[in-house]
mmCIF file of C-alpha atoms and ligand atoms in Angstrom:
data_model
loop_
_atom_site.group_PDB
_atom_site.id
_atom_site.type_symbol
_atom_site.label_atom_id
_atom_site.label_comp_id
_atom_site.label_asym_id
_atom_site.label_seq_id
_atom_site.Cartn_x
_atom_site.Cartn_y
_atom_site.Cartn_z
ATOM 1 C CA MET F 133 0.000 0.000 0.000
ATOM 2 C CA THR F 134 1.083 3.553 -0.559
ATOM 3 C CA GLY F 135 0.311 6.214 2.087
ATOM 4 C CA ILE F 136 -3.176 7.635 2.474
ATOM 5 C CA ALA F 137 -3.835 10.801 0.448
ATOM 6 C CA ILE F 138 -6.827 13.136 0.492
ATOM 7 C CA ASN F 139 -7.293 15.070 -2.745
ATOM 8 C CA PRO F 140 -10.195 17.534 -2.498
ATOM 9 C CA SER F 141 -12.149 18.187 -5.676
ATOM 10 C CA ILE F 142 -12.467 21.861 -6.517
ATOM 11 C CA LEU F 143 -15.669 21.008 -8.431
ATOM 12 C CA SER F 144 -17.453 21.910 -5.195
ATOM 13 C CA ALA F 145 -15.499 25.165 -4.725
ATOM 14 C CA ASP F 146 -16.747 28.660 -5.553
ATOM 15 C CA PHE F 147 -15.338 29.118 -9.091
ATOM 16 C CA SER F 148 -15.521 32.922 -8.777
ATOM 17 C CA ARG F 149 -12.825 32.791 -6.049
ATOM 18 C CA LEU F 150 -10.748 29.800 -7.088
ATOM 19 C CA ALA F 151 -7.386 30.943 -5.694
ATOM 20 C CA GLU F 152 -8.933 31.593 -2.247
ATOM 21 C CA GLU F 153 -10.782 28.295 -2.373
ATOM 22 C CA ILE F 154 -7.515 26.486 -3.108
ATOM 23 C CA ALA F 155 -5.878 28.239 -0.135
ATOM 24 C CA ARG F 156 -8.657 26.879 2.136
ATOM 25 C CA ILE F 157 -7.572 23.269 1.459
ATOM 26 C CA ASP F 158 -3.969 23.694 2.482
ATOM 27 C CA THR F 159 -3.901 20.360 4.359
ATOM 28 C CA SER F 160 -4.640 18.432 1.140
ATOM 29 C CA ASP F 161 -2.146 16.094 -0.507
ATOM 30 C CA ALA F 162 -3.073 17.252 -4.012
ATOM 31 C CA ILE F 163 -5.811 19.204 -5.760
ATOM 32 C CA HIS F 164 -8.286 17.175 -7.806
ATOM 33 C CA VAL F 165 -9.443 19.026 -10.914
ATOM 34 C CA ASP F 166 -12.477 17.686 -12.794
ATOM 35 C CA VAL F 167 -12.364 18.430 -16.522
ATOM 36 C CA MET F 168 -15.699 17.653 -18.233
ATOM 37 C CA ASP F 169 -16.513 18.172 -21.906
ATOM 38 C CA ASN F 170 -20.325 17.771 -22.026
ATOM 39 C CA HIS F 171 -19.864 14.712 -24.282
ATOM 40 C CA PHE F 172 -18.250 11.999 -22.180
ATOM 41 C CA VAL F 173 -20.412 13.246 -19.301
ATOM 42 C CA PRO F 174 -23.487 15.516 -19.371
ATOM 43 C CA ASN F 175 -21.715 18.442 -17.731
ATOM 44 C CA LEU F 176 -19.185 21.079 -18.750
ATOM 45 C CA THR F 177 -16.556 22.465 -16.377
ATOM 46 C CA MET F 178 -13.219 23.731 -17.654
ATOM 47 C CA GLY F 179 -10.434 23.040 -20.107
ATOM 48 C CA ALA F 180 -6.701 23.572 -20.429
ATOM 49 C CA PRO F 181 -6.704 27.412 -20.117
ATOM 50 C CA VAL F 182 -8.371 27.330 -16.684
ATOM 51 C CA VAL F 183 -6.211 24.410 -15.535
ATOM 52 C CA LYS F 184 -3.189 26.470 -16.595
ATOM 53 C CA ALA F 185 -4.424 29.314 -14.342
ATOM 54 C CA ILE F 186 -4.872 26.864 -11.443
ATOM 55 C CA ARG F 187 -1.330 25.606 -12.079
ATOM 56 C CA ALA F 188 -0.071 29.179 -11.703
ATOM 57 C CA ALA F 189 -2.097 29.698 -8.495
ATOM 58 C CA THR F 190 -0.687 26.789 -6.469
ATOM 59 C CA ASP F 191 2.417 24.686 -5.845
ATOM 60 C CA LYS F 192 0.290 21.742 -4.686
ATOM 61 C CA PRO F 193 0.376 18.701 -6.970
ATOM 62 C CA LEU F 194 -2.456 18.746 -9.508
ATOM 63 C CA ASP F 195 -4.503 15.555 -9.899
ATOM 64 C CA ILE F 196 -6.340 16.078 -13.187
ATOM 65 C CA HIS F 197 -9.429 13.914 -13.770
ATOM 66 C CA LEU F 198 -10.353 14.063 -17.438
ATOM 67 C CA MET F 199 -13.966 13.194 -18.202
ATOM 68 C CA ILE F 200 -13.609 13.897 -21.894
ATOM 69 C CA GLU F 201 -13.954 11.992 -25.140
ATOM 70 C CA ASP F 202 -10.912 11.319 -27.321
ATOM 71 C CA ALA F 203 -8.543 11.210 -24.354
ATOM 72 C CA ASP F 204 -5.729 9.961 -26.607
ATOM 73 C CA ARG F 205 -5.735 13.334 -28.335
ATOM 74 C CA TRP F 206 -6.253 15.734 -25.413
ATOM 75 C CA ALA F 207 -4.761 14.182 -22.282
ATOM 76 C CA PRO F 208 -1.090 14.858 -23.170
ATOM 77 C CA ASP F 209 -1.818 18.631 -23.151
ATOM 78 C CA TYR F 210 -2.448 18.430 -19.393
ATOM 79 C CA ALA F 211 0.916 16.751 -18.809
ATOM 80 C CA ASP F 212 2.534 19.506 -20.862
ATOM 81 C CA LEU F 213 1.007 22.258 -18.737
ATOM 82 C CA GLY F 214 2.677 20.853 -15.644
ATOM 83 C CA ALA F 215 0.119 18.597 -13.940
ATOM 84 C CA GLU F 216 1.752 15.988 -11.712
ATOM 85 C CA SER F 217 -0.915 13.356 -12.455
ATOM 86 C CA VAL F 218 -3.269 12.953 -15.410
ATOM 87 C CA THR F 219 -6.206 10.521 -15.249
ATOM 88 C CA PHE F 220 -7.992 9.489 -18.443
ATOM 89 C CA HIS F 221 -11.073 7.263 -18.663
ATOM 90 C CA VAL F 222 -10.449 3.883 -20.267
ATOM 91 C CA GLU F 223 -13.915 4.154 -21.851
ATOM 92 C CA ALA F 224 -12.659 7.231 -23.750
ATOM 93 C CA SER F 225 -9.281 5.888 -24.893
ATOM 94 C CA GLY F 226 -8.598 3.825 -28.005
ATOM 95 C CA ALA F 227 -5.025 2.991 -26.956
ATOM 96 C CA PRO F 228 -4.675 3.173 -23.157
ATOM 97 C CA ILE F 229 -1.191 1.659 -22.973
ATOM 98 C CA ARG F 230 0.153 4.054 -25.586
ATOM 99 C CA LEU F 231 -1.532 6.971 -23.822
ATOM 100 C CA ALA F 232 -0.150 5.990 -20.401
ATOM 101 C CA ARG F 233 3.353 5.810 -21.894
ATOM 102 C CA GLU F 234 2.850 9.180 -23.578
ATOM 103 C CA LEU F 235 1.816 10.834 -20.302
ATOM 104 C CA ARG F 236 4.848 9.422 -18.504
ATOM 105 C CA ALA F 237 7.128 10.492 -21.361
ATOM 106 C CA ARG F 238 5.812 14.049 -20.895
ATOM 107 C CA GLY F 239 6.642 13.997 -17.187
ATOM 108 C CA ALA F 240 3.267 13.256 -15.574
ATOM 109 C CA GLU F 241 2.090 10.269 -13.612
ATOM 110 C CA ALA F 242 -0.300 8.181 -15.689
ATOM 111 C CA SER F 243 -3.641 7.216 -14.211
ATOM 112 C CA MET F 244 -6.623 5.375 -15.669
ATOM 113 C CA ALA F 245 -10.236 5.715 -14.483
ATOM 114 C CA LEU F 246 -13.084 3.221 -14.694
ATOM 115 C CA LYS F 247 -16.775 4.073 -14.438
ATOM 116 C CA PRO F 248 -18.706 2.072 -11.817
ATOM 117 C CA ALA F 249 -19.969 -0.557 -14.294
ATOM 118 C CA THR F 250 -16.653 -1.003 -16.161
ATOM 119 C CA PRO F 251 -14.912 -4.215 -15.061
ATOM 120 C CA ILE F 252 -11.261 -4.101 -13.977
ATOM 121 C CA GLU F 253 -10.437 -7.634 -15.166
ATOM 122 C CA PRO F 254 -9.604 -6.806 -18.834
ATOM 123 C CA TYR F 255 -6.968 -4.318 -17.595
ATOM 124 C CA MET F 256 -5.230 -6.383 -14.905
ATOM 125 C CA ASP F 257 -2.181 -7.057 -17.082
ATOM 126 C CA MET F 258 -1.577 -3.373 -17.867
ATOM 127 C CA LEU F 259 -1.611 -2.075 -14.289
ATOM 128 C CA THR F 260 2.184 -1.845 -14.273
ATOM 129 C CA GLU F 261 1.906 0.774 -17.046
ATOM 130 C CA LEU F 262 0.114 3.033 -14.563
ATOM 131 C CA ASP F 263 0.947 5.075 -11.475
ATOM 132 C CA MET F 264 -2.669 5.119 -10.288
ATOM 133 C CA VAL F 265 -6.044 3.515 -10.987
ATOM 134 C CA LEU F 266 -9.212 5.523 -10.270
ATOM 135 C CA LEU F 267 -12.338 3.542 -9.508
ATOM 136 C CA MET F 268 -15.352 5.850 -9.741
ATOM 137 C CA THR F 269 -17.758 5.419 -6.843
ATOM 138 C CA VAL F 270 -20.459 7.513 -8.550
ATOM 139 C CA GLU F 271 -21.420 7.822 -12.206
ATOM 140 C CA PRO F 272 -19.086 10.604 -13.363
ATOM 141 C CA GLY F 273 -20.475 14.031 -14.183
ATOM 142 C CA PHE F 274 -21.569 15.716 -10.963
ATOM 143 C CA GLY F 275 -20.476 16.351 -7.413
ATOM 144 C CA GLY F 276 -22.700 15.672 -4.431
ATOM 145 C CA GLN F 277 -23.890 12.176 -5.412
ATOM 146 C CA SER F 278 -24.148 9.184 -3.067
ATOM 147 C CA PHE F 279 -21.283 6.693 -2.762
ATOM 148 C CA LEU F 280 -21.997 3.458 -4.668
ATOM 149 C CA ASP F 281 -21.303 0.506 -2.363
ATOM 150 C CA VAL F 282 -21.685 -1.773 -5.384
ATOM 151 C CA VAL F 283 -18.108 -0.747 -6.358
ATOM 152 C CA LEU F 284 -16.549 -2.090 -3.110
ATOM 153 C CA PRO F 285 -15.866 -5.640 -4.444
ATOM 154 C CA LYS F 286 -14.076 -4.113 -7.468
ATOM 155 C CA ILE F 287 -11.892 -2.069 -5.105
ATOM 156 C CA GLN F 288 -10.974 -5.292 -3.294
ATOM 157 C CA ARG F 289 -10.130 -7.086 -6.556
ATOM 158 C CA ALA F 290 -8.064 -4.146 -7.783
ATOM 159 C CA ARG F 291 -6.161 -4.015 -4.472
ATOM 160 C CA LYS F 292 -5.321 -7.715 -4.780
ATOM 161 C CA ALA F 293 -4.148 -7.276 -8.380
ATOM 162 C CA ILE F 294 -1.961 -4.328 -7.360
ATOM 163 C CA GLU F 295 -0.405 -6.311 -4.509
ATOM 164 C CA ASP F 296 0.177 -9.247 -6.906
ATOM 165 C CA SER F 297 1.874 -6.927 -9.424
ATOM 166 C CA GLY F 298 4.520 -5.961 -6.865
ATOM 167 C CA VAL F 299 4.427 -2.366 -8.150
ATOM 168 C CA PRO F 300 3.266 0.456 -5.819
ATOM 169 C CA ILE F 301 0.288 1.664 -7.873
ATOM 170 C CA ALA F 302 -2.071 4.038 -6.061
ATOM 171 C CA LEU F 303 -5.771 3.138 -5.898
ATOM 172 C CA GLN F 304 -8.027 6.180 -5.943
ATOM 173 C CA VAL F 305 -11.764 6.404 -5.308
ATOM 174 C CA ASP F 306 -13.835 9.399 -6.380
ATOM 175 C CA GLY F 307 -17.470 10.183 -5.715
ATOM 176 C CA GLY F 308 -19.519 10.368 -2.531
ATOM 177 C CA VAL F 309 -16.460 10.063 -0.263
ATOM 178 C CA SER F 310 -17.282 11.475 3.191
ATOM 179 C CA ALA F 311 -16.812 10.716 6.882
ATOM 180 C CA ASP F 312 -19.648 8.183 6.478
ATOM 181 C CA THR F 313 -18.109 6.266 3.558
ATOM 182 C CA ILE F 314 -14.316 6.671 3.596
ATOM 183 C CA GLU F 315 -13.715 3.835 6.060
ATOM 184 C CA ARG F 316 -15.501 1.298 3.830
ATOM 185 C CA ALA F 317 -13.431 2.384 0.843
ATOM 186 C CA ALA F 318 -10.174 2.249 2.834
ATOM 187 C CA GLU F 319 -10.983 -1.198 4.244
ATOM 188 C CA ALA F 320 -11.622 -2.419 0.678
ATOM 189 C CA GLY F 321 -8.135 -1.217 -0.331
ATOM 190 C CA ALA F 322 -8.336 2.355 -1.618
ATOM 191 C CA ASP F 323 -5.521 4.676 -0.534
ATOM 192 C CA VAL F 324 -6.179 7.937 -2.424
ATOM 193 C CA PHE F 325 -9.503 9.642 -1.744
ATOM 194 C CA VAL F 326 -11.203 12.430 -3.672
ATOM 195 C CA ALA F 327 -13.777 14.411 -1.724
ATOM 196 C CA GLY F 328 -15.605 17.442 -3.068
ATOM 197 C CA SER F 329 -18.823 18.266 -1.269
ATOM 198 C CA ALA F 330 -17.688 16.688 2.028
ATOM 199 C CA VAL F 331 -14.715 19.076 2.139
ATOM 200 C CA TYR F 332 -16.231 22.266 0.774
ATOM 201 C CA SER F 333 -19.492 21.988 2.739
ATOM 202 C CA ALA F 334 -17.487 21.883 5.987
ATOM 203 C CA ALA F 335 -17.087 25.058 8.049
ATOM 204 C CA ASP F 336 -13.337 24.359 8.122
ATOM 205 C CA PRO F 337 -12.319 22.473 4.942
ATOM 206 C CA ALA F 338 -8.684 22.045 6.070
ATOM 207 C CA LYS F 339 -9.860 20.363 9.275
ATOM 208 C CA ALA F 340 -12.335 18.172 7.349
ATOM 209 C CA ILE F 341 -9.432 16.908 5.212
ATOM 210 C CA ASP F 342 -7.415 15.981 8.323
ATOM 211 C CA GLU F 343 -10.418 14.166 9.793
ATOM 212 C CA LEU F 344 -10.967 12.180 6.575
ATOM 213 C CA ARG F 345 -7.271 11.249 6.502
ATOM 214 C CA GLU F 346 -7.378 10.006 10.082
ATOM 215 C CA LEU F 347 -10.511 7.907 9.444
ATOM 216 C CA ALA F 348 -8.887 6.322 6.378
ATOM 217 C CA ARG F 349 -5.603 5.627 8.223
ATOM 218 C CA THR F 350 -7.406 3.927 11.085
ATOM 219 C CA ALA F 351 -9.572 1.858 8.721
ATOM 220 C CA GLN F 352 -6.545 0.830 6.639
ATOM 221 C CA ARG F 353 -4.736 -0.479 9.734
HETATM 222 O O1 5RP J 28 -15.308 13.281 -10.684
HETATM 223 C C1 5RP J 28 -16.197 13.770 -10.027
HETATM 224 C C2 5RP J 28 -17.598 13.721 -10.529
HETATM 225 O O2 5RP J 28 -17.628 13.082 -11.744
HETATM 226 C C3 5RP J 28 -15.879 14.504 -8.738
HETATM 227 O O3 5RP J 28 -14.492 14.421 -8.495
HETATM 228 C C4 5RP J 28 -16.617 13.917 -7.558
HETATM 229 O O4 5RP J 28 -17.970 13.825 -7.756
HETATM 230 C C5 5RP J 28 -16.304 14.676 -6.270
HETATM 231 O O5 5RP J 28 -17.403 15.241 -5.693
HETATM 232 P P1 5RP J 28 -18.179 14.604 -4.433
HETATM 233 O O6 5RP J 28 -17.148 14.267 -3.391
HETATM 234 O O7 5RP J 28 -19.109 15.688 -4.030
HETATM 235 O O8 5RP J 28 -18.884 13.350 -4.923
HETATM 236 FE FE1 FE2 J 29 -13.233 13.551 -10.180
#
């Protein structure tokens, strides 16, 4: 297992004050940025120009979650603009191994996401091409949805495959992660947690991040 990380999603932040909102999550391990194109998912958020502005506003690692079609074409741009980690959806990639290698060649960590109903088994042999796997625990597209417990067995199977690979690949969950759900996800084997509404709805987001981290650490032990 790698160490526990809490990556707040700025999808739930006030976009009119993004730099201040980023400063409020200073205890985070990285900043999760949701890029949506209104095609892969029925929602539109931001593209490379805004991510470039976020890059300039913080030294925190950027964890870019691309919910866009034609990831093979667009994902490398986010590595080029200085993101530490770029996640593409396997459902939107024609050549995931080539894309993962391309992201790494451009200096980013390569991460692949799976929607809740996408099985992990066809991709078990390519895990070593990746730095992280993201298992969505909601249908992608919106913040504030409920955690899907139906994904827990897939988290367990992915954890076993990662341990069997002998390579320290991170296992991220995204969607509905809160103080009520993070322990279940950590017990199943996740070690990187995205939380949007749970962090930004808190009176003190930095404290909420620390509390989530402690819950996950205890559950992982
Ligand atoms: O990728 C996402 C949605 O597609 C977001 O990262 C996710 O929903 C985070 O928000 P919340 O914690 O409120 O569920
Ligand atoms: Fe996300």
